Amino acid sequence: MKIKSYFIIVLLCIVTLLFATSFAFAGNIGRAVYGVYTETYNGVGINNASAGNDNVLVYAGNTISEITSDKFDGVKCYQFGNTGWVSFAFAGGAQNMSDYSGGRLYFSANVGSDISENLNLVYIKIQDSGGAKYFPFNNSNIKRVGSSSTGVLADGNWHSYYIDLSSFVSVLGLNLNNITNPFVFSTDAPGTVLVDYVYWTKAPDATRAFNVVVKNISDNQVLTGDNEKITWTQAAYRQSWTAAEQYIELDLDRESYNEIYNWYVKIYLNNGKASRNGLYCIDSDGSEIVLPMAWRMRPDLVSSNNFTLLIGKNGDDGLYDRGLDPGGTDWYTWSPIKEINDKTVEEYDYVTIWNLKGIHTVVKYHDAYDPLSNYEKKPKIYFAADCSNAIGGLEYEANVVTELVYE
């Protein structure tokens, strides 16, 4: 499902135009998805209340640990043994979650077969000011994603589940106007349970979309109208790899109730020819001039962390952060933007920039992702171009497509 497509025109000294759609962002509560414990949704800062009431505090006790060896989302999950429990509490006290009245609580679990006879001793809870309201794992109100079955499957594999919030209200009397803990998990069953990817959704709304805005790197101001464009300064003319003066910011509320979890965001060129892997123009003699382009994606701003936009190139291996250089030239942080007709695109995973693992950050190691825990789910894409062969007086263009895809 294609969501956004942008036509980029580069004039003379590498000036590009990129149009986008404005949107409002008002924090985690009040959006289509509320991430309780997930690294790839609008996530709250785990164990970090500094960002205000939208965050949660995590309280864990007994036989529980946070592990990275097995997980469903991002790089970590919670592992529980007998008498293990964890409670996610709103840092700012009780919150009004009535906007989610037609929505669902989603979670993923990996339950060992040794618990199959004791599913009534494992509990999913939501707590309001009057106390915890809960369903055991064998309750028919727990529904499996992509299946007509109810209750939790104990087979040692990850499965995703949801509970309609209306069930918590009608069956258990939950007060959505006064939620103190959006998720509580506990088990008294012998054996091991893994839990991950916990979030709330609102009822379906066709108006939700994948949005981008263009911002200045210098002041992070949103650009609109005629100013909504990506530009390279005059200093980039005839220079090697140089970063643009702006970046684009992605914001995604995945459609509520869409029960297909293999979603990802792609970016690629659609210039109509495999050789056009970048900005291109047709010279007066009919020959093509191509200026290669690259992208770099971050969960944070260039000004808020210790990375830079100075670009180094190590032969044919890749582009790296010449200013930071954390691991020498083995750390290739910039990915080429590839033409979709170039058949090597999918093979080398240059297209995927964001999926359930997080954001794609390193090109040489194609499976390297940076999870989005402790960040709002609005990663930034920075652009660069190799302007070494730019010729003044010519117009360069590229058709850049950004897609939100469900598989």
PDB file of N, CA, C and O in Angstrom, residues 37-40 65-79 108-110 156-160 193-198 355-358 367 369 371:
ATOM      1  N   TYR A  37       4.605  -1.051  26.038  1.00  0.00           N
ATOM      2  CA  TYR A  37       5.931  -1.662  26.047  1.00  0.00           C
ATOM      3  C   TYR A  37       6.224  -2.147  24.634  1.00  0.00           C
ATOM      4  O   TYR A  37       5.988  -3.293  24.264  1.00  0.00           O
ATOM      5  N   THR A  38       6.713  -1.248  23.806  1.00  0.00           N
ATOM      6  CA  THR A  38       7.055  -1.555  22.430  1.00  0.00           C
ATOM      7  C   THR A  38       8.106  -0.565  21.975  1.00  0.00           C
ATOM      8  O   THR A  38       8.052   0.615  22.338  1.00  0.00           O
ATOM      9  N   GLU A  39       9.035  -1.052  21.184  1.00  0.00           N
ATOM     10  CA  GLU A  39      10.130  -0.209  20.716  1.00  0.00           C
ATOM     11  C   GLU A  39       9.879   0.364  19.324  1.00  0.00           C
ATOM     12  O   GLU A  39      10.718   1.087  18.809  1.00  0.00           O
ATOM     13  N   THR A  40       8.766   0.045  18.727  1.00  0.00           N
ATOM     14  CA  THR A  40       8.542   0.488  17.354  1.00  0.00           C
ATOM     15  C   THR A  40       7.227   1.227  17.153  1.00  0.00           C
ATOM     16  O   THR A  40       6.904   1.596  16.037  1.00  0.00           O
ATOM     17  N   SER A  65      12.735 -10.902  34.408  1.00  0.00           N
ATOM     18  CA  SER A  65      13.933 -10.224  33.906  1.00  0.00           C
ATOM     19  C   SER A  65      13.658  -9.716  32.502  1.00  0.00           C
ATOM     20  O   SER A  65      12.805 -10.241  31.792  1.00  0.00           O
ATOM     21  N   GLU A  66      14.382  -8.675  32.109  1.00  0.00           N
ATOM     22  CA  GLU A  66      14.290  -8.146  30.759  1.00  0.00           C
ATOM     23  C   GLU A  66      15.437  -8.763  29.966  1.00  0.00           C
ATOM     24  O   GLU A  66      16.599  -8.619  30.332  1.00  0.00           O
ATOM     25  N   ILE A  67      15.115  -9.455  28.881  1.00  0.00           N
ATOM     26  CA  ILE A  67      16.119 -10.205  28.139  1.00  0.00           C
ATOM     27  C   ILE A  67      16.171  -9.741  26.690  1.00  0.00           C
ATOM     28  O   ILE A  67      15.237  -9.126  26.179  1.00  0.00           O
ATOM     29  N   THR A  68      17.282 -10.034  26.024  1.00  0.00           N
ATOM     30  CA  THR A  68      17.455  -9.709  24.608  1.00  0.00           C
ATOM     31  C   THR A  68      17.626 -10.951  23.744  1.00  0.00           C
ATOM     32  O   THR A  68      17.678 -10.850  22.526  1.00  0.00           O
ATOM     33  N   SER A  69      17.718 -12.134  24.365  1.00  0.00           N
ATOM     34  CA  SER A  69      17.989 -13.352  23.610  1.00  0.00           C
ATOM     35  C   SER A  69      16.789 -13.804  22.788  1.00  0.00           C
ATOM     36  O   SER A  69      16.940 -14.492  21.784  1.00  0.00           O
ATOM     37  N   ASP A  70      15.599 -13.460  23.216  1.00  0.00           N
ATOM     38  CA  ASP A  70      14.399 -13.790  22.459  1.00  0.00           C
ATOM     39  C   ASP A  70      13.451 -12.616  22.621  1.00  0.00           C
ATOM     40  O   ASP A  70      13.297 -12.069  23.699  1.00  0.00           O
ATOM     41  N   LYS A  71      12.802 -12.213  21.539  1.00  0.00           N
ATOM     42  CA  LYS A  71      11.904 -11.056  21.592  1.00  0.00           C
ATOM     43  C   LYS A  71      11.008 -11.086  20.373  1.00  0.00           C
ATOM     44  O   LYS A  71      11.308 -11.749  19.385  1.00  0.00           O
ATOM     45  N   PHE A  72       9.912 -10.356  20.455  1.00  0.00           N
ATOM     46  CA  PHE A  72       9.024 -10.227  19.312  1.00  0.00           C
ATOM     47  C   PHE A  72       9.221  -8.898  18.616  1.00  0.00           C
ATOM     48  O   PHE A  72       9.154  -8.803  17.400  1.00  0.00           O
ATOM     49  N   ASP A  73       9.498  -7.854  19.385  1.00  0.00           N
ATOM     50  CA  ASP A  73       9.559  -6.479  18.883  1.00  0.00           C
ATOM     51  C   ASP A  73      10.856  -5.846  19.367  1.00  0.00           C
ATOM     52  O   ASP A  73      11.216  -5.969  20.536  1.00  0.00           O
ATOM     53  N   GLY A  74      11.567  -5.170  18.481  1.00  0.00           N
ATOM     54  CA  GLY A  74      12.783  -4.483  18.902  1.00  0.00           C
ATOM     55  C   GLY A  74      13.869  -5.454  19.320  1.00  0.00           C
ATOM     56  O   GLY A  74      14.120  -6.447  18.645  1.00  0.00           O
ATOM     57  N   VAL A  75      14.504  -5.179  20.464  1.00  0.00           N
ATOM     58  CA  VAL A  75      15.645  -5.993  20.881  1.00  0.00           C
ATOM     59  C   VAL A  75      15.481  -6.611  22.265  1.00  0.00           C
ATOM     60  O   VAL A  75      16.369  -7.303  22.742  1.00  0.00           O
ATOM     61  N   LYS A  76      14.340  -6.393  22.927  1.00  0.00           N
ATOM     62  CA  LYS A  76      14.202  -6.932  24.278  1.00  0.00           C
ATOM     63  C   LYS A  76      12.746  -7.253  24.577  1.00  0.00           C
ATOM     64  O   LYS A  76      11.827  -6.780  23.920  1.00  0.00           O
ATOM     65  N   CYS A  77      12.555  -8.119  25.593  1.00  0.00           N
ATOM     66  CA  CYS A  77      11.220  -8.467  26.052  1.00  0.00           C
ATOM     67  C   CYS A  77      11.320  -8.833  27.523  1.00  0.00           C
ATOM     68  O   CYS A  77      12.413  -8.881  28.104  1.00  0.00           O
ATOM     69  N   TYR A  78      10.186  -9.090  28.153  1.00  0.00           N
ATOM     70  CA  TYR A  78      10.185  -9.520  29.545  1.00  0.00           C
ATOM     71  C   TYR A  78       9.994 -11.024  29.624  1.00  0.00           C
ATOM     72  O   TYR A  78       9.173 -11.615  28.923  1.00  0.00           O
ATOM     73  N   GLN A  79      10.769 -11.648  30.534  1.00  0.00           N
ATOM     74  CA  GLN A  79      10.682 -13.086  30.789  1.00  0.00           C
ATOM     75  C   GLN A  79      10.189 -13.301  32.210  1.00  0.00           C
ATOM     76  O   GLN A  79      10.729 -12.716  33.162  1.00  0.00           O
ATOM     77  N   SER A 108       1.894  -9.532  22.745  1.00  0.00           N
ATOM     78  CA  SER A 108       2.438 -10.762  22.169  1.00  0.00           C
ATOM     79  C   SER A 108       3.047 -11.580  23.290  1.00  0.00           C
ATOM     80  O   SER A 108       3.638 -11.024  24.221  1.00  0.00           O
ATOM     81  N   ALA A 109       2.903 -12.903  23.196  1.00  0.00           N
ATOM     82  CA  ALA A 109       3.388 -13.784  24.263  1.00  0.00           C
ATOM     83  C   ALA A 109       3.970 -15.063  23.674  1.00  0.00           C
ATOM     84  O   ALA A 109       3.518 -15.543  22.640  1.00  0.00           O
ATOM     85  N   ASN A 110       4.970 -15.564  24.357  1.00  0.00           N
ATOM     86  CA  ASN A 110       5.580 -16.852  24.048  1.00  0.00           C
ATOM     87  C   ASN A 110       5.433 -17.712  25.300  1.00  0.00           C
ATOM     88  O   ASN A 110       6.090 -17.468  26.309  1.00  0.00           O
ATOM     89  N   GLY A 156       5.385 -22.672  22.925  1.00  0.00           N
ATOM     90  CA  GLY A 156       6.773 -22.242  22.888  1.00  0.00           C
ATOM     91  C   GLY A 156       7.104 -21.310  21.741  1.00  0.00           C
ATOM     92  O   GLY A 156       8.289 -21.075  21.473  1.00  0.00           O
ATOM     93  N   ASN A 157       6.107 -20.757  21.077  1.00  0.00           N
ATOM     94  CA  ASN A 157       6.315 -19.820  19.970  1.00  0.00           C
ATOM     95  C   ASN A 157       5.608 -18.500  20.265  1.00  0.00           C
ATOM     96  O   ASN A 157       4.669 -18.442  21.064  1.00  0.00           O
ATOM     97  N   TRP A 158       6.065 -17.448  19.567  1.00  0.00           N
ATOM     98  CA  TRP A 158       5.433 -16.146  19.714  1.00  0.00           C
ATOM     99  C   TRP A 158       4.102 -16.113  18.981  1.00  0.00           C
ATOM    100  O   TRP A 158       3.991 -16.562  17.838  1.00  0.00           O
ATOM    101  N   HIS A 159       3.088 -15.564  19.641  1.00  0.00           N
ATOM    102  CA  HIS A 159       1.796 -15.297  19.030  1.00  0.00           C
ATOM    103  C   HIS A 159       1.300 -13.949  19.523  1.00  0.00           C
ATOM    104  O   HIS A 159       1.641 -13.513  20.628  1.00  0.00           O
ATOM    105  N   SER A 160       0.486 -13.299  18.705  1.00  0.00           N
ATOM    106  CA  SER A 160      -0.054 -11.992  19.067  1.00  0.00           C
ATOM    107  C   SER A 160      -1.523 -12.114  19.411  1.00  0.00           C
ATOM    108  O   SER A 160      -2.269 -12.868  18.763  1.00  0.00           O
ATOM    109  N   VAL A 193       7.188 -17.662  30.682  1.00  0.00           N
ATOM    110  CA  VAL A 193       6.377 -16.896  29.743  1.00  0.00           C
ATOM    111  C   VAL A 193       7.182 -15.674  29.304  1.00  0.00           C
ATOM    112  O   VAL A 193       7.813 -15.009  30.130  1.00  0.00           O
ATOM    113  N   LEU A 194       7.174 -15.368  28.008  1.00  0.00           N
ATOM    114  CA  LEU A 194       7.765 -14.146  27.481  1.00  0.00           C
ATOM    115  C   LEU A 194       6.640 -13.226  27.009  1.00  0.00           C
ATOM    116  O   LEU A 194       5.677 -13.692  26.392  1.00  0.00           O
ATOM    117  N   VAL A 195       6.765 -11.939  27.298  1.00  0.00           N
ATOM    118  CA  VAL A 195       5.751 -10.957  26.903  1.00  0.00           C
ATOM    119  C   VAL A 195       6.440  -9.770  26.250  1.00  0.00           C
ATOM    120  O   VAL A 195       7.491  -9.313  26.717  1.00  0.00           O
ATOM    121  N   ASP A 196       5.848  -9.255  25.165  1.00  0.00           N
ATOM    122  CA  ASP A 196       6.432  -8.148  24.417  1.00  0.00           C
ATOM    123  C   ASP A 196       5.333  -7.457  23.621  1.00  0.00           C
ATOM    124  O   ASP A 196       4.191  -7.926  23.563  1.00  0.00           O
ATOM    125  N   TYR A 197       5.660  -6.310  23.026  1.00  0.00           N
ATOM    126  CA  TYR A 197       4.827  -5.648  22.033  1.00  0.00           C
ATOM    127  C   TYR A 197       3.432  -5.345  22.580  1.00  0.00           C
ATOM    128  O   TYR A 197       2.420  -5.763  22.039  1.00  0.00           O
ATOM    129  N   VAL A 198       3.416  -4.561  23.666  1.00  0.00           N
ATOM    130  CA  VAL A 198       2.167  -4.254  24.355  1.00  0.00           C
ATOM    131  C   VAL A 198       1.727  -2.837  23.993  1.00  0.00           C
ATOM    132  O   VAL A 198       2.493  -1.886  24.152  1.00  0.00           O
ATOM    133  N   ASN A 355      11.073  -0.998  10.208  1.00  0.00           N
ATOM    134  CA  ASN A 355      10.159  -2.116  10.363  1.00  0.00           C
ATOM    135  C   ASN A 355      10.062  -2.470  11.841  1.00  0.00           C
ATOM    136  O   ASN A 355      10.435  -1.657  12.697  1.00  0.00           O
ATOM    137  N   LEU A 356       9.560  -3.658  12.153  1.00  0.00           N
ATOM    138  CA  LEU A 356       9.346  -4.019  13.553  1.00  0.00           C
ATOM    139  C   LEU A 356      10.636  -4.056  14.366  1.00  0.00           C
ATOM    140  O   LEU A 356      10.598  -3.955  15.590  1.00  0.00           O
ATOM    141  N   LYS A 357      11.773  -4.213  13.707  1.00  0.00           N
ATOM    142  CA  LYS A 357      13.040  -4.220  14.437  1.00  0.00           C
ATOM    143  C   LYS A 357      13.447  -2.823  14.875  1.00  0.00           C
ATOM    144  O   LYS A 357      14.263  -2.666  15.776  1.00  0.00           O
ATOM    145  N   GLY A 358      12.932  -1.804  14.206  1.00  0.00           N
ATOM    146  CA  GLY A 358      13.331  -0.434  14.480  1.00  0.00           C
ATOM    147  C   GLY A 358      13.694   0.263  13.186  1.00  0.00           C
ATOM    148  O   GLY A 358      13.158  -0.054  12.125  1.00  0.00           O
ATOM    149  N   ASP A 367      21.454  -6.035   8.442  1.00  0.00           N
ATOM    150  CA  ASP A 367      20.445  -6.366   9.435  1.00  0.00           C
ATOM    151  C   ASP A 367      20.628  -5.531  10.698  1.00  0.00           C
ATOM    152  O   ASP A 367      20.248  -5.937  11.785  1.00  0.00           O
ATOM    153  N   TYR A 369      19.696  -2.550  13.043  1.00  0.00           N
ATOM    154  CA  TYR A 369      18.578  -1.661  13.307  1.00  0.00           C
ATOM    155  C   TYR A 369      18.742  -1.027  14.676  1.00  0.00           C
ATOM    156  O   TYR A 369      19.299  -1.613  15.595  1.00  0.00           O
ATOM    157  N   PRO A 371      16.573   0.330  17.746  1.00  0.00           N
ATOM    158  CA  PRO A 371      15.207   0.363  18.272  1.00  0.00           C
ATOM    159  C   PRO A 371      14.832   1.775  18.699  1.00  0.00           C
ATOM    160  O   PRO A 371      15.693   2.619  18.958  1.00  0.00           O
TER     161      PRO A 371
END
